Coordinates of C-alpha atoms in Angstrom, one line a residue:
Chain A
M30 CA 37.3 23.9 -9.9
S31 CA 38.1 20.0 -9.7
A32 CA 36.6 17.6 -11.5
P33 CA 33.3 15.9 -10.2
L34 CA 33.2 12.3 -8.8
L35 CA 30.9 11.3 -11.2
E36 CA 30.1 12.4 -14.8
V37 CA 28.0 10.8 -17.1
R38 CA 27.9 11.9 -20.8
D39 CA 25.2 11.1 -23.0
L40 CA 24.6 7.7 -22.2
R41 CA 22.7 5.5 -24.7
T42 CA 21.3 2.1 -23.2
H43 CA 18.5 0.3 -25.0
F44 CA 16.8 -2.9 -24.3
F45 CA 16.8 -5.4 -27.5
T46 CA 13.7 -7.0 -27.5
R47 CA 11.7 -9.2 -29.6
E48 CA 8.7 -6.3 -30.4
G49 CA 12.0 -4.0 -31.4
V50 CA 14.5 -1.5 -29.4
V51 CA 13.2 0.3 -26.5
N52 CA 15.3 3.7 -25.7
A53 CA 15.2 3.3 -22.2
V54 CA 18.0 6.2 -21.2
D55 CA 18.5 8.2 -24.3
G56 CA 21.3 10.7 -24.1
V57 CA 21.5 11.2 -20.3
S58 CA 23.8 13.7 -18.8
L59 CA 24.7 14.3 -15.4
S60 CA 27.4 14.9 -12.8
V61 CA 27.6 14.9 -8.9
D62 CA 30.1 16.0 -6.8
R63 CA 31.3 14.7 -3.6
G64 CA 29.3 15.5 -0.4
R65 CA 26.5 16.3 -2.7
T66 CA 23.4 14.8 -3.4
L67 CA 21.4 14.4 -6.5
G68 CA 17.7 13.6 -6.9
V69 CA 16.9 12.1 -9.9
V70 CA 13.1 12.3 -10.3
G71 CA 10.4 10.5 -13.0
E72 CA 7.5 8.5 -13.3
S73 CA 7.4 4.7 -13.9
G74 CA 9.0 4.3 -16.9
S75 CA 11.1 7.5 -17.2
G76 CA 14.3 5.8 -17.2
K77 CA 15.3 6.9 -14.0
S78 CA 16.4 3.1 -12.6
V79 CA 17.9 2.2 -16.1
T80 CA 20.1 5.0 -15.7
A81 CA 21.5 4.2 -11.8
L82 CA 21.9 0.5 -13.0
S83 CA 23.8 1.4 -16.2
I84 CA 26.3 3.9 -14.0
I85 CA 27.5 0.8 -11.6
G86 CA 27.1 -1.4 -14.3
L87 CA 24.0 -3.7 -13.5
I88 CA 21.8 -3.6 -16.4
P89 CA 20.4 -6.6 -17.2
K90 CA 22.8 -8.0 -20.7
P91 CA 20.8 -9.3 -22.7
P92 CA 18.7 -7.7 -23.3
A93 CA 19.8 -4.3 -22.4
R94 CA 23.0 -2.8 -23.5
I95 CA 24.8 0.6 -23.1
V96 CA 25.1 1.9 -27.2
S97 CA 26.8 5.0 -26.5
G98 CA 28.1 7.3 -24.0
E99 CA 30.8 7.9 -20.7
V100 CA 30.6 7.2 -17.4
I101 CA 33.4 8.6 -15.9
F102 CA 33.8 8.3 -12.1
D103 CA 37.3 9.6 -10.4
G104 CA 39.2 9.7 -13.6
R105 CA 37.9 6.4 -15.1
D106 CA 35.2 5.5 -17.6
L107 CA 33.2 2.6 -15.9
T108 CA 31.7 1.6 -19.4
T109 CA 35.3 0.3 -20.3
L110 CA 35.8 -2.1 -17.4
S111 CA 35.5 -5.7 -17.7
E112 CA 33.4 -7.4 -15.0
R113 CA 35.9 -8.0 -12.6
Q114 CA 37.3 -4.3 -12.4
L115 CA 33.4 -3.4 -12.0
E116 CA 33.1 -5.5 -9.3
D117 CA 35.9 -4.4 -7.3
V118 CA 34.2 -0.6 -7.9
R119 CA 31.1 -1.7 -6.8
G120 CA 32.5 -2.9 -3.9
E121 CA 34.7 -0.7 -2.9
R122 CA 33.8 3.3 -4.1
I123 CA 30.0 3.1 -5.4
A124 CA 27.3 1.0 -3.2
M125 CA 24.0 0.8 -4.1
I126 CA 20.4 0.3 -2.0
F127 CA 17.3 -0.3 -3.6
Q128 CA 13.4 0.1 -3.2
D129 CA 12.9 -3.3 -1.1
P130 CA 15.2 -4.3 1.2
M131 CA 13.3 -8.1 1.4
T132 CA 14.1 -8.6 -2.2
S133 CA 18.2 -7.5 -1.9
L134 CA 18.9 -9.3 1.7
N135 CA 19.1 -13.4 1.8
P136 CA 16.5 -14.6 4.1
T137 CA 18.5 -17.5 4.5
L138 CA 21.6 -16.1 6.1
T139 CA 21.9 -14.2 9.4
I140 CA 22.7 -10.2 9.1
E141 CA 25.7 -11.0 10.6
T142 CA 26.7 -13.4 8.1
Q143 CA 25.8 -11.1 5.2
L144 CA 27.5 -8.3 6.7
V145 CA 30.3 -9.8 7.9
E146 CA 30.7 -11.5 4.7
T147 CA 30.5 -8.0 2.5
I148 CA 33.2 -6.7 4.9
R149 CA 35.8 -9.3 4.3
R150 CA 35.5 -9.5 0.7
H151 CA 36.7 -6.0 0.2
T152 CA 38.7 -5.3 3.2
D153 CA 41.1 -8.4 4.5
V154 CA 40.7 -8.6 8.2
P155 CA 40.0 -11.4 10.9
R156 CA 36.7 -12.4 11.2
R157 CA 36.7 -10.9 14.6
E158 CA 37.9 -7.9 13.2
A159 CA 34.9 -7.7 10.7
R160 CA 32.1 -8.5 13.1
R161 CA 33.3 -6.0 15.5
R162 CA 32.8 -3.6 13.1
A163 CA 29.5 -5.2 11.8
I164 CA 28.4 -4.4 15.0
E165 CA 29.6 -1.0 15.0
L166 CA 27.9 0.1 11.6
L167 CA 24.6 -1.4 12.9
D168 CA 25.2 0.9 15.9
E169 CA 25.6 4.1 13.3
V170 CA 22.4 3.4 11.1
G171 CA 20.2 3.3 14.2
I172 CA 19.3 -0.3 14.8
P173 CA 19.0 -0.4 19.0
N174 CA 20.8 -3.4 20.6
P175 CA 23.1 -4.5 17.6
D176 CA 24.7 -7.5 19.6
A177 CA 21.7 -9.2 19.6
R178 CA 20.2 -8.3 15.8
I179 CA 23.0 -8.9 14.3
K180 CA 22.3 -12.5 14.8
D181 CA 19.0 -12.0 13.3
Y182 CA 17.4 -13.2 10.2
P183 CA 16.0 -10.4 7.8
H184 CA 12.3 -11.7 8.1
R185 CA 12.3 -10.7 12.1
L186 CA 13.4 -7.2 11.2
S187 CA 10.8 -4.6 10.2
G188 CA 10.6 -3.1 6.7
G189 CA 12.8 0.2 8.2
M190 CA 14.9 -2.3 10.4
R191 CA 15.7 -3.9 6.7
Q192 CA 16.5 -0.7 5.4
R193 CA 18.9 0.0 7.9
V194 CA 20.5 -3.1 7.2
M195 CA 21.1 -2.6 3.4
I196 CA 22.3 0.7 4.4
A197 CA 24.9 -1.2 6.7
I198 CA 25.8 -3.4 4.2
A199 CA 26.4 -0.5 1.6
L200 CA 28.2 1.7 3.9
S201 CA 30.4 -1.4 5.0
C202 CA 33.0 -0.5 2.3
E203 CA 32.9 3.1 2.7
P204 CA 31.7 4.0 -0.7
D205 CA 32.3 7.4 -2.1
L206 CA 28.8 7.2 -3.9
L207 CA 25.8 6.2 -2.6
I208 CA 22.9 5.5 -5.0
A209 CA 19.4 4.6 -3.2
D210 CA 16.9 3.7 -5.8
E211 CA 13.7 4.5 -4.2
P212 CA 15.0 3.8 -0.7
T213 CA 11.6 4.5 0.9
T214 CA 9.2 3.9 -1.5
A215 CA 8.5 0.8 0.6
L216 CA 8.2 2.1 3.9
D217 CA 5.4 4.0 6.2
V218 CA 5.9 8.0 6.3
T219 CA 7.0 8.1 9.9
V220 CA 10.0 5.4 9.1
Q221 CA 10.7 7.3 5.7
A222 CA 11.3 10.1 7.7
Q223 CA 13.5 8.3 9.9
V224 CA 15.9 6.4 6.8
L225 CA 16.2 9.9 5.0
D226 CA 17.2 11.8 8.3
L227 CA 19.9 8.8 8.4
L228 CA 20.7 9.4 4.8
D229 CA 21.3 12.6 5.0
D230 CA 23.7 12.5 8.2
L231 CA 25.4 9.5 6.9
R232 CA 26.3 11.6 3.7
R233 CA 27.3 15.0 5.5
E234 CA 29.5 12.5 8.3
H235 CA 31.8 10.3 5.5
D236 CA 31.5 13.1 2.6
M237 CA 30.0 10.7 0.6
A238 CA 28.3 11.8 -3.0
M239 CA 24.6 10.5 -2.9
I240 CA 22.1 10.0 -5.6
V241 CA 18.6 9.7 -5.0
I242 CA 16.4 8.4 -7.3
T243 CA 12.3 9.2 -6.7
H244 CA 8.9 9.2 -8.0
D245 CA 8.2 11.5 -5.0
M246 CA 8.5 15.3 -5.4
G247 CA 8.3 15.9 -1.6
V248 CA 11.6 13.4 -1.3
I249 CA 13.6 15.4 -3.6
A250 CA 12.8 18.6 -1.5
E251 CA 13.8 16.9 1.7
V252 CA 17.3 15.6 0.2
A253 CA 18.4 16.7 -2.7
D254 CA 20.6 19.7 -3.4
E255 CA 20.5 19.0 -7.5
V256 CA 17.6 17.8 -9.2
A257 CA 17.4 16.0 -12.7
V258 CA 14.0 15.5 -13.8
M259 CA 13.6 13.0 -15.9
Y260 CA 10.7 12.1 -18.9
A261 CA 10.4 9.4 -21.5
G262 CA 14.7 8.5 -21.0
Q263 CA 15.3 12.0 -21.3
I264 CA 16.6 14.8 -18.8
V265 CA 13.9 17.6 -19.1
E266 CA 15.1 19.8 -16.3
H267 CA 18.2 20.1 -14.5
A268 CA 18.7 22.6 -11.8
S269 CA 19.3 23.3 -8.1
A270 CA 16.8 21.9 -5.9
A271 CA 15.7 25.6 -4.7
A272 CA 15.6 26.8 -8.3
L273 CA 13.5 24.0 -9.6
F274 CA 11.0 24.3 -7.2
A275 CA 10.9 28.4 -7.0
R276 CA 10.6 28.5 -10.8
P277 CA 10.4 25.4 -12.9
E278 CA 10.9 25.6 -16.2
H279 CA 10.2 22.9 -18.5
P280 CA 6.4 22.7 -19.1
Y281 CA 6.5 18.9 -17.5
T282 CA 7.9 19.9 -14.2
E283 CA 5.4 22.8 -14.0
A284 CA 2.7 20.5 -14.7
L285 CA 3.8 17.4 -12.4
L286 CA 4.4 20.2 -9.8
G287 CA 0.6 21.2 -10.4
A288 CA -0.7 17.8 -10.1
L289 CA 0.3 17.2 -6.3
P290 CA -2.3 17.1 -4.1
Q291 CA -1.1 20.0 -1.1
L292 CA -0.9 18.5 2.0
E293 CA -0.4 22.3 3.6
D294 CA -3.4 23.8 1.4
H295 CA -7.3 23.0 2.0
A296 CA -8.0 24.7 -1.3
S297 CA -7.6 21.5 -3.5
R298 CA -10.5 20.0 -1.9
S299 CA -12.8 22.0 -3.6
G300 CA -11.1 22.7 -6.3
R301 CA -9.8 20.1 -9.0
L302 CA -5.9 18.8 -9.5
T303 CA -4.4 20.0 -12.7
A304 CA -4.2 16.6 -14.1
I305 CA -1.6 15.5 -17.3
P306 CA -3.9 14.7 -19.8
G307 CA -2.8 11.4 -21.8
R308 CA 0.6 9.7 -20.9
P309 CA 4.2 9.2 -21.6
P310 CA 5.1 7.9 -25.0
S311 CA 6.1 4.4 -26.4
L312 CA 9.9 3.8 -25.7
L313 CA 10.1 1.7 -28.8
D314 CA 9.1 3.8 -31.0
P315 CA 9.4 7.8 -29.9
P316 CA 8.4 10.5 -31.2
P317 CA 10.9 12.4 -33.3
G318 CA 10.6 15.7 -32.2
C319 CA 10.1 17.1 -28.3
R320 CA 9.0 14.1 -26.3
F321 CA 6.1 15.8 -24.2
A322 CA 5.2 17.6 -27.3
A323 CA 1.9 15.4 -27.4
R324 CA 0.7 16.1 -23.8
C325 CA 2.1 19.8 -23.6
L326 CA 0.0 23.0 -23.3
Y327 CA 2.3 25.3 -25.0
A328 CA 3.4 23.1 -28.1
G329 CA 1.5 24.3 -31.3
E330 CA 1.8 23.4 -34.8
P331 CA 4.2 26.3 -36.0
D332 CA 6.7 25.8 -33.5
G333 CA 7.8 22.3 -34.9
C334 CA 8.1 21.1 -31.0
A335 CA 6.8 17.8 -32.3
E336 CA 9.4 17.4 -35.5
H337 CA 12.4 18.9 -33.8
P338 CA 13.8 17.3 -30.7
P339 CA 14.8 20.2 -28.4
E340 CA 18.5 20.3 -26.8
L341 CA 18.8 20.4 -23.2
R342 CA 20.3 24.2 -23.2
E343 CA 21.3 26.6 -20.5
L344 CA 18.6 29.0 -19.6
R345 CA 20.7 30.5 -16.1
P346 CA 23.7 29.3 -15.1
G347 CA 23.1 25.9 -13.4
H348 CA 19.4 25.9 -14.8
L349 CA 19.0 23.3 -17.9
V350 CA 16.2 22.9 -19.7
R351 CA 14.7 20.7 -22.7
S352 CA 11.8 22.3 -24.4
E353 CA 11.1 25.4 -26.4
H354 CA 8.6 26.9 -24.2
P355 CA 10.2 27.3 -20.7
A356 CA 8.1 29.1 -18.1
S357 CA 10.6 32.4 -18.5
E358 CA 10.5 32.3 -22.3
R359 CA 6.6 32.3 -22.2
A360 CA 4.5 36.0 -22.9
R361 CA 2.6 35.2 -19.6
P362 CA 1.9 32.4 -17.7
R363 CA -0.4 29.5 -18.0
E364 CA -4.0 30.2 -16.7
G365 CA -4.4 28.2 -13.5
A366 CA -0.3 27.5 -13.2
P367 CA 0.6 27.8 -9.6
A368 CA 2.0 30.8 -8.7
Chain B
M17 CA -30.9 13.3 9.8
S18 CA -29.4 10.1 10.2
A19 CA -26.3 8.9 8.5
L20 CA -26.0 6.9 5.5
L21 CA -23.8 4.6 7.3
E22 CA -23.0 4.5 11.2
V23 CA -20.2 2.3 12.3
R24 CA -20.3 1.7 16.2
D25 CA -17.2 -0.2 17.9
L26 CA -16.4 -2.3 15.4
V27 CA -13.9 -5.1 16.1
K28 CA -12.2 -7.6 14.1
R29 CA -9.7 -10.1 15.6
F30 CA -8.1 -12.7 13.4
P31 CA -7.2 -16.0 15.4
V32 CA -3.2 -17.2 15.6
K33 CA -3.3 -20.7 15.0
R34 CA -0.7 -23.2 16.0
G35 CA 0.2 -27.0 15.3
L36 CA 0.3 -28.8 11.9
F37 CA -2.7 -31.6 12.3
F38 CA -4.2 -30.3 15.3
E39 CA -5.0 -26.8 14.7
R40 CA -5.8 -24.9 17.6
T41 CA -6.2 -20.9 18.2
V42 CA -3.3 -19.8 20.5
D43 CA -4.0 -16.2 20.4
Y44 CA -5.9 -13.3 19.0
V45 CA -4.5 -9.9 16.9
E46 CA -6.8 -7.1 16.9
A47 CA -6.8 -5.7 13.5
V48 CA -10.0 -3.6 14.7
G49 CA -10.1 -2.7 18.0
G50 CA -13.1 -0.5 18.9
V51 CA -13.9 2.0 16.1
S52 CA -17.1 4.3 15.6
F53 CA -17.8 6.9 12.6
D54 CA -20.4 8.1 10.2
I55 CA -20.7 8.6 6.9
A56 CA -23.6 11.3 5.4
A57 CA -25.2 10.9 2.1
G58 CA -22.9 12.7 -0.4
E59 CA -19.5 13.1 2.2
T60 CA -16.1 11.7 2.2
L61 CA -14.7 10.6 5.1
G62 CA -10.8 10.0 4.9
L63 CA -9.1 7.5 6.7
V64 CA -5.9 7.3 6.9
G65 CA -3.0 5.2 8.6
E66 CA 0.4 3.6 8.1
S67 CA 0.5 -0.1 7.5
G68 CA -1.0 -2.4 9.4
S69 CA -3.2 0.3 11.3
G70 CA -6.5 -1.7 10.3
K71 CA -7.8 1.2 7.7
S72 CA -8.7 -1.8 5.3
T73 CA -9.7 -4.3 7.6
T74 CA -12.5 -1.5 8.9
G75 CA -13.1 -1.0 5.4
Y76 CA -13.8 -4.8 4.2
C77 CA -15.9 -5.1 7.7
V78 CA -18.1 -2.1 6.8
L79 CA -18.8 -4.0 3.4
Q80 CA -19.2 -7.3 5.3
L81 CA -16.5 -8.6 3.1
M82 CA -15.1 -9.8 6.1
R83 CA -17.5 -10.3 9.1
P84 CA -16.8 -8.1 11.7
T85 CA -15.9 -10.5 15.5
S86 CA -18.6 -7.5 17.1
G87 CA -19.6 -3.9 16.5
S88 CA -22.8 -2.2 14.9
V89 CA -22.6 -1.4 10.9
R90 CA -25.9 0.4 10.2
F91 CA -26.3 1.5 6.4
E92 CA -29.4 3.2 5.1
G93 CA -30.6 2.1 8.3
R94 CA -30.2 -1.9 8.0
E95 CA -27.6 -3.4 10.6
L96 CA -25.7 -5.1 7.9
T97 CA -24.2 -7.4 10.4
E98 CA -27.2 -9.4 11.2
L99 CA -28.2 -9.6 7.2
S100 CA -27.1 -12.8 4.8
G101 CA -27.4 -14.5 1.7
E102 CA -29.8 -12.7 -0.5
E103 CA -30.7 -9.8 1.8
L104 CA -26.7 -8.6 2.2
R105 CA -26.5 -9.0 -1.7
R106 CA -29.3 -6.3 -2.2
V107 CA -28.0 -4.1 0.2
R108 CA -24.6 -4.6 -1.5
R109 CA -25.9 -2.8 -4.8
N110 CA -25.9 0.8 -3.2
A111 CA -22.2 0.2 -1.1
Q112 CA -19.4 -0.8 -3.7
I113 CA -15.6 -0.9 -3.6
V114 CA -12.5 0.0 -5.3
F115 CA -9.5 -1.3 -4.9
Q116 CA -5.4 -0.7 -4.8
D117 CA -4.3 -2.6 -7.7
P118 CA -6.4 -2.2 -10.7
Y119 CA -3.8 -5.3 -11.9
A120 CA -5.0 -7.7 -9.6
S121 CA -8.9 -7.2 -8.8
L122 CA -9.8 -7.3 -12.6
D123 CA -10.2 -10.4 -14.1
P124 CA -7.9 -10.8 -16.8
R125 CA -9.9 -13.8 -19.0
M126 CA -12.7 -11.1 -19.1
T127 CA -13.5 -8.7 -21.5
V128 CA -13.6 -5.1 -19.9
G129 CA -17.3 -4.8 -21.1
N130 CA -18.2 -8.1 -19.0
I131 CA -16.5 -6.7 -15.9
V132 CA -18.4 -3.6 -15.9
A133 CA -21.8 -5.8 -16.5
E134 CA -20.4 -8.3 -13.9
P135 CA -22.5 -6.8 -11.2
L136 CA -25.6 -5.8 -13.7
V137 CA -25.7 -9.9 -14.5
V138 CA -25.4 -10.6 -10.8
H139 CA -28.3 -8.5 -9.6
D140 CA -30.2 -9.2 -12.6
V141 CA -30.5 -5.5 -13.7
G142 CA -32.5 -5.2 -17.5
T143 CA -32.2 -7.2 -20.4
R144 CA -28.6 -8.1 -22.3
R145 CA -29.2 -4.9 -24.5
D146 CA -30.1 -2.5 -21.8
R147 CA -27.2 -3.9 -20.0
R148 CA -25.0 -3.3 -23.5
A149 CA -26.1 0.3 -23.1
R150 CA -25.7 1.1 -19.5
V151 CA -22.0 -0.6 -20.0
R152 CA -21.2 2.3 -22.8
E153 CA -22.5 5.0 -20.6
L154 CA -20.6 3.8 -17.5
L155 CA -17.0 3.6 -19.6
D156 CA -18.0 7.2 -21.2
V157 CA -18.8 8.5 -17.5
V158 CA -15.0 7.7 -16.0
G159 CA -13.6 8.6 -19.3
F160 CA -12.7 5.3 -20.4
D161 CA -13.3 5.1 -24.7
P162 CA -16.0 2.4 -25.0
V163 CA -15.0 1.7 -28.5
Y164 CA -12.4 -0.5 -26.1
V165 CA -15.2 -3.2 -24.3
N166 CA -14.4 -6.1 -26.0
R167 CA -10.3 -5.8 -24.7
Y168 CA -8.9 -7.3 -22.1
P169 CA -7.7 -5.5 -18.9
H170 CA -4.0 -6.3 -19.6
E171 CA -3.8 -4.3 -22.8
F172 CA -4.3 -1.0 -20.6
S173 CA -2.2 1.0 -18.4
G174 CA -2.9 1.3 -14.7
G175 CA -5.1 4.3 -14.5
Q176 CA -7.1 3.3 -17.4
R177 CA -7.4 -0.5 -15.9
Q178 CA -8.0 1.9 -12.2
R179 CA -11.4 3.6 -14.5
I180 CA -12.8 0.3 -15.2
G181 CA -13.0 -0.6 -11.5
I182 CA -14.7 2.4 -11.0
A183 CA -17.1 2.1 -13.9
R184 CA -18.0 -1.4 -12.3
A185 CA -18.2 -0.1 -9.3
L186 CA -21.0 2.4 -10.4
A187 CA -22.7 0.4 -12.1
L188 CA -25.3 -0.6 -9.6
S189 CA -25.5 3.1 -8.6
P190 CA -24.5 3.2 -5.3
R191 CA -24.9 5.4 -2.7
L192 CA -21.6 4.4 -0.8
I193 CA -17.9 3.3 -2.5
V194 CA -15.3 2.1 -0.3
C195 CA -12.2 3.5 -2.2
D196 CA -9.4 1.5 -0.5
E197 CA -5.6 3.1 -1.6
P198 CA -7.5 3.9 -5.3
V199 CA -4.4 5.4 -6.4
S200 CA -1.7 4.9 -4.9
A201 CA -0.5 2.3 -7.6
L202 CA -0.5 5.4 -9.9
D203 CA 1.7 7.6 -11.2
V204 CA 1.7 11.4 -9.6
S205 CA 0.3 12.8 -13.5
I206 CA -2.1 9.9 -13.8
Q207 CA -3.5 10.0 -9.6
A208 CA -4.7 13.3 -10.7
Q209 CA -6.6 12.1 -13.4
I210 CA -8.4 9.5 -11.4
I211 CA -8.9 12.1 -7.6
N212 CA -10.4 14.5 -10.3
L213 CA -12.6 11.4 -11.7
L214 CA -13.7 10.4 -8.2
K215 CA -14.7 14.2 -7.3
D216 CA -16.5 14.7 -10.9
L217 CA -18.6 11.5 -9.8
Q218 CA -19.2 12.6 -6.5
A219 CA -20.7 15.9 -7.4
E220 CA -23.0 14.4 -10.5
F221 CA -23.9 11.1 -8.6
G222 CA -24.2 12.5 -4.8
L223 CA -21.9 9.7 -4.0
A224 CA -20.2 9.5 -0.4
Y225 CA -16.7 7.8 -0.1
L226 CA -15.0 6.0 2.6
F227 CA -11.3 6.9 1.1
I228 CA -8.9 4.6 2.7
A229 CA -5.4 5.6 1.9
H230 CA -1.7 6.5 3.4
D231 CA -1.0 9.2 1.5
L232 CA -1.9 12.0 3.7
A233 CA -1.9 14.9 0.9
V234 CA -4.0 12.7 -1.5
V235 CA -6.5 12.6 1.6
R236 CA -6.7 16.0 2.2
S237 CA -7.4 16.6 -1.7
V238 CA -10.5 14.2 -1.7
S239 CA -11.7 14.5 2.2
D240 CA -14.6 16.5 4.1
R241 CA -14.2 14.8 7.5
I242 CA -11.0 12.3 8.1
A243 CA -10.3 10.0 10.8
V244 CA -7.0 9.0 11.7
M245 CA -6.3 5.1 12.7
H246 CA -3.0 3.9 14.5
H247 CA -2.9 0.2 15.9
G248 CA -6.6 -0.2 14.9
R249 CA -8.2 2.5 16.8
I250 CA -8.7 5.9 15.7
V251 CA -7.1 8.3 17.2
E252 CA -7.9 11.8 16.3
T253 CA -11.3 12.2 13.7
G254 CA -12.9 15.9 12.8
L255 CA -13.0 18.3 9.8
A256 CA -9.8 17.8 7.5
K257 CA -8.9 21.0 7.8
D258 CA -9.4 21.1 11.4
V259 CA -7.0 17.7 11.6
Y260 CA -4.3 18.9 9.3
E261 CA -3.9 22.2 10.6
R262 CA -4.3 21.8 14.1
P263 CA -3.9 17.9 14.8
K264 CA -4.3 17.0 18.6
D265 CA -3.3 13.7 18.9
P266 CA 0.5 13.1 19.0
Y267 CA 0.6 10.5 16.6
T268 CA -1.2 12.8 14.6
K269 CA 1.2 15.5 14.9
A270 CA 4.1 12.7 14.5
L271 CA 2.4 11.1 11.1
L272 CA 1.3 14.5 9.4
A273 CA 5.5 16.1 10.2
S274 CA 6.7 13.0 8.7
V275 CA 5.2 13.8 4.8
P276 CA 7.5 15.1 2.6
V277 CA 6.5 18.3 0.8
P278 CA 7.5 19.7 -2.6
D279 CA 9.7 22.8 -1.3
P280 CA 12.9 22.6 0.1
A281 CA 12.8 25.6 2.1
R282 CA 9.4 24.9 3.8
M283 CA 10.7 21.1 3.9
Q284 CA 13.9 22.5 6.8
E285 CA 11.4 24.2 8.9
R286 CA 9.0 21.0 8.8
K287 CA 12.4 18.4 9.4
A288 CA 13.2 20.6 12.5
D289 CA 9.3 20.5 13.9
R290 CA 9.5 16.9 13.5
R291 CA 12.9 15.9 15.2
K292 CA 11.1 17.9 18.4
L293 CA 8.0 15.6 17.8
Q294 CA 9.9 12.2 16.6
S295 CA 11.5 12.3 20.0
A296 CA 8.6 13.2 22.0
V297 CA 6.3 10.1 20.2
A298 CA 7.6 6.2 20.7
M299 CA 6.8 4.6 17.1

């Protein structure tokens, strides 16, 4: 098997603040193959966005710094590149889209200016040719009447249409890897469905690799081939989407899935949701052992989870978990656990 | 039996103004275009819809936080649209609101204790000492450690702040609480805690909720009945189970089909259904 397109090894990104060092990303390893989608799921502060920004070298320096680890993209370690070299990689090989398209688009410039500039910056084509390509791209991302819309300013477009423009800009360099950070969180659910369909179609047509970062397990189930679940700066479970949802192993993943209200099951009206008590630890001073121990149903005194940090280990081929108490190693299922 | 809340033909129009010095109204935007619904005591009506559907405006008009353009809002048998001043204030003891953003809806300069006590002060309930005891009791009920009554809201996480907001809404023992996206700013694990809390409080105090939210799974988990809003109108209403399992209106169908569910195998089937429906409805 050939090497994956992107391989992140033991990445650590820390924020050096006045209050102390925040271990925002603490030993993350992951990989993505061409044509595949990796979903990274976690709650706020889990380090999922900082992981993405670290991969493409967009973390705010200072206060943040990649303190160790490698980001191997197509054979090159991106953490060793100069800012100039990174800009080229970002423009030509890796593109990123963010949650709020309004803050990523320049409100004072037309769509045409922004799209044509991006195209001409990375490919040496005449303006006329770039404009033709821009209209083609808008058409490809499903913007109706692209010849007319290209003259609009961003505020004239709806949220969904703006996100489509962002996707068009991201695609303009024909990236090998597209990183989408909460791409549909600001959108209505009917528009979200359309944008997710679009991203999936584009990935297939262009044989792109995709990393989709989200807090929404539904979005993960919809788009991801592989899933990494993050908690307090670490990956706690990594598996194929099918395996993760059918047989979640980490107590946190189980609890997170159990806490979700169900759209297709009416039992939740009469019952209670399985809430996770407490909240994630401060990353200023993370606990010495397992970071989920304080909220875990299975962590107990004798097992030492609270003192010794568990390693990410492979339970089955392709199914990794960072816990001393994965579901398949427990004697009996937790009471009230989802079947 | 008459309902606790009866809303009939509620309309809210906002003027669209032009001109810098001589402002004149050139047009109206109809945010709510004639909605009617009832809520019985102890019941939850889930009001769902996408952004701009008019669901929050409806909630504000019910409580007269915004005055409706026309229509009727009867609460405990009294017509609220005709009340003002002191009379309206008295009615509000029984009808409260919890807002979406626990970061914006709590005064950052007030202590937790004063925030929760404020409705008691405004309505002149009890002595200072009674109020202090009541605040502690309320915080205890919502699962917020009363030890922190003298702290400020910014010292707490989103989930804890939402508990403060709920304690404030409960202070006057209302019969109806309008919950305007009460959990949409919260992480999933915290969201479940707050949903459970709202249900527990309902069971304990017999509260009725008008639960406004865009998340259809969240709404299902709390609602007895559902009203689906689209472009200022209720396009479908009924028992939650019926609306979710056998939606009749094409928009409701498309809306439900768009929600991603946490099950990849099921998701494949849903995607196929969704593509069919989306071509049928122009959104």
